[in-house]
Amino acid sequence: MAQQTQPQLALRRQARYLKGDLVLFRDVERFWLGLPGHTFIGRVERSWTNIHNHRLLYDLMELNVHGNRARSGIDPDYMRPLPAAVAVHDIDTAPLNETDTGAMSPAAVAWLRQHLAQHDSATPVRR
């Protein structure tokens, strides 16, 4: 008789977030109900412990183009960090010596234009 194996879920180590950290979080009820608009970008405002179940929860400010919205009692199991290195990867790896700005990502072009406008000098030397 072949032994059946149970699917294993990957368990993540519990992360701790600090005030000001940017996170991706999921409204778990909307997600499991298959409703749209279940994943958001948020900024950590505070952490607190639920007195009934002793779970660490977070209050976030949902960052939205239509205006920010406070979210309370977010379970960290449904949050992931948004590291700065990921957010600026395209800027860090932009081919700044390219003559064709079409070869650069929009973020790299925006950075380059801002830098040149501020310093009114030649293209910055890559370090």
PDB file of C-alpha atoms in Angstrom, residues 2-83:
ATOM      1  CA  ALA A   2       1.450   3.314  -1.076  1.00  0.00           C
ATOM      2  CA  GLN A   3       1.768   5.886   1.623  1.00  0.00           C
ATOM      3  CA  GLN A   4      -0.025   9.121   0.848  1.00  0.00           C
ATOM      4  CA  THR A   5       1.700  12.327   1.740  1.00  0.00           C
ATOM      5  CA  GLN A   6      -0.058  15.404   2.971  1.00  0.00           C
ATOM      6  CA  PRO A   7       0.710  18.627   1.124  1.00  0.00           C
ATOM      7  CA  GLN A   8       3.124  20.722   3.117  1.00  0.00           C
ATOM      8  CA  LEU A   9       2.492  24.412   3.541  1.00  0.00           C
ATOM      9  CA  ALA A  10       5.520  26.634   3.661  1.00  0.00           C
ATOM     10  CA  LEU A  11       5.637  28.297   7.051  1.00  0.00           C
ATOM     11  CA  ARG A  12       7.267  31.692   7.188  1.00  0.00           C
ATOM     12  CA  ARG A  13       9.233  32.894  10.138  1.00  0.00           C
ATOM     13  CA  GLN A  14       7.248  35.542  11.946  1.00  0.00           C
ATOM     14  CA  ALA A  15       8.482  38.958  10.855  1.00  0.00           C
ATOM     15  CA  ARG A  16       8.304  41.985  13.117  1.00  0.00           C
ATOM     16  CA  TYR A  17       7.575  45.320  11.541  1.00  0.00           C
ATOM     17  CA  LEU A  18       8.460  48.797  12.753  1.00  0.00           C
ATOM     18  CA  LYS A  19       6.559  52.049  12.449  1.00  0.00           C
ATOM     19  CA  GLY A  20       7.094  53.403   8.957  1.00  0.00           C
ATOM     20  CA  ASP A  21       7.848  50.049   7.304  1.00  0.00           C
ATOM     21  CA  LEU A  22       6.173  49.562   3.936  1.00  0.00           C
ATOM     22  CA  VAL A  23       4.361  46.266   3.505  1.00  0.00           C
ATOM     23  CA  LEU A  24       2.181  44.410   1.067  1.00  0.00           C
ATOM     24  CA  PHE A  25      -0.885  43.070   2.837  1.00  0.00           C
ATOM     25  CA  ARG A  26      -3.923  41.067   1.919  1.00  0.00           C
ATOM     26  CA  ASP A  27      -7.493  41.479   3.116  1.00  0.00           C
ATOM     27  CA  VAL A  28      -7.889  37.770   3.819  1.00  0.00           C
ATOM     28  CA  GLU A  29     -11.695  37.732   3.771  1.00  0.00           C
ATOM     29  CA  ARG A  30     -11.857  39.403   0.346  1.00  0.00           C
ATOM     30  CA  PHE A  31      -9.122  37.060  -0.890  1.00  0.00           C
ATOM     31  CA  TRP A  32     -10.837  33.831   0.183  1.00  0.00           C
ATOM     32  CA  LEU A  33     -14.208  35.042  -1.108  1.00  0.00           C
ATOM     33  CA  GLY A  34     -12.614  35.683  -4.505  1.00  0.00           C
ATOM     34  CA  LEU A  35     -13.423  39.375  -4.414  1.00  0.00           C
ATOM     35  CA  PRO A  36     -11.265  41.909  -6.253  1.00  0.00           C
ATOM     36  CA  GLY A  37      -9.198  44.528  -4.485  1.00  0.00           C
ATOM     37  CA  HIS A  38      -7.809  42.253  -1.791  1.00  0.00           C
ATOM     38  CA  THR A  39      -4.117  43.214  -1.884  1.00  0.00           C
ATOM     39  CA  PHE A  40      -2.763  46.592  -0.792  1.00  0.00           C
ATOM     40  CA  ILE A  41       0.382  48.564  -0.039  1.00  0.00           C
ATOM     41  CA  GLY A  42       0.491  49.848   3.524  1.00  0.00           C
ATOM     42  CA  ARG A  43       2.706  51.731   5.952  1.00  0.00           C
ATOM     43  CA  VAL A  44       2.972  50.386   9.498  1.00  0.00           C
ATOM     44  CA  GLU A  45       1.586  52.865  12.031  1.00  0.00           C
ATOM     45  CA  ARG A  46       1.776  50.774  15.212  1.00  0.00           C
ATOM     46  CA  SER A  47       1.755  47.255  16.619  1.00  0.00           C
ATOM     47  CA  TRP A  48      -0.279  45.951  19.526  1.00  0.00           C
ATOM     48  CA  THR A  49      -1.182  42.694  21.225  1.00  0.00           C
ATOM     49  CA  ASN A  50      -4.746  41.416  21.188  1.00  0.00           C
ATOM     50  CA  ILE A  51      -5.708  40.869  24.838  1.00  0.00           C
ATOM     51  CA  HIS A  52      -7.994  37.933  24.000  1.00  0.00           C
ATOM     52  CA  ASN A  53      -5.675  35.716  21.964  1.00  0.00           C
ATOM     53  CA  HIS A  54      -2.304  37.397  22.655  1.00  0.00           C
ATOM     54  CA  ARG A  55      -1.561  37.754  18.922  1.00  0.00           C
ATOM     55  CA  LEU A  56       0.580  40.605  17.691  1.00  0.00           C
ATOM     56  CA  LEU A  57      -1.431  42.746  15.265  1.00  0.00           C
ATOM     57  CA  TYR A  58      -0.663  45.857  13.265  1.00  0.00           C
ATOM     58  CA  ASP A  59      -2.432  49.055  12.367  1.00  0.00           C
ATOM     59  CA  LEU A  60      -1.572  50.193   8.854  1.00  0.00           C
ATOM     60  CA  MET A  61      -2.196  53.164   6.661  1.00  0.00           C
ATOM     61  CA  GLU A  62      -3.306  51.818   3.298  1.00  0.00           C
ATOM     62  CA  LEU A  63      -1.505  53.873   0.665  1.00  0.00           C
ATOM     63  CA  ASN A  64      -3.819  54.487  -2.236  1.00  0.00           C
ATOM     64  CA  VAL A  65      -3.882  56.885  -5.184  1.00  0.00           C
ATOM     65  CA  HIS A  66      -7.433  57.848  -4.162  1.00  0.00           C
ATOM     66  CA  GLY A  67      -6.376  58.741  -0.614  1.00  0.00           C
ATOM     67  CA  ASN A  68      -4.920  56.935   2.364  1.00  0.00           C
ATOM     68  CA  ARG A  69      -7.124  54.767   4.561  1.00  0.00           C
ATOM     69  CA  ALA A  70      -6.496  53.494   8.090  1.00  0.00           C
ATOM     70  CA  ARG A  71      -6.618  49.696   8.571  1.00  0.00           C
ATOM     71  CA  SER A  72      -6.673  48.215  12.053  1.00  0.00           C
ATOM     72  CA  GLY A  73      -5.845  44.785  13.449  1.00  0.00           C
ATOM     73  CA  ILE A  74      -3.947  43.375  10.475  1.00  0.00           C
ATOM     74  CA  ASP A  75      -2.604  39.861  11.023  1.00  0.00           C
ATOM     75  CA  PRO A  76       1.127  39.729  10.146  1.00  0.00           C
ATOM     76  CA  ASP A  77       0.615  36.312   8.530  1.00  0.00           C
ATOM     77  CA  TYR A  78      -0.959  38.264   5.658  1.00  0.00           C
ATOM     78  CA  MET A  79       1.756  40.902   5.406  1.00  0.00           C
ATOM     79  CA  ARG A  80       5.075  40.874   3.580  1.00  0.00           C
ATOM     80  CA  PRO A  81       7.852  43.480   3.718  1.00  0.00           C
ATOM     81  CA  LEU A  82       8.498  45.693   0.720  1.00  0.00           C
ATOM     82  CA  PRO A  83      12.264  46.159   0.901  1.00  0.00           C
TER      83      PRO A  83
END
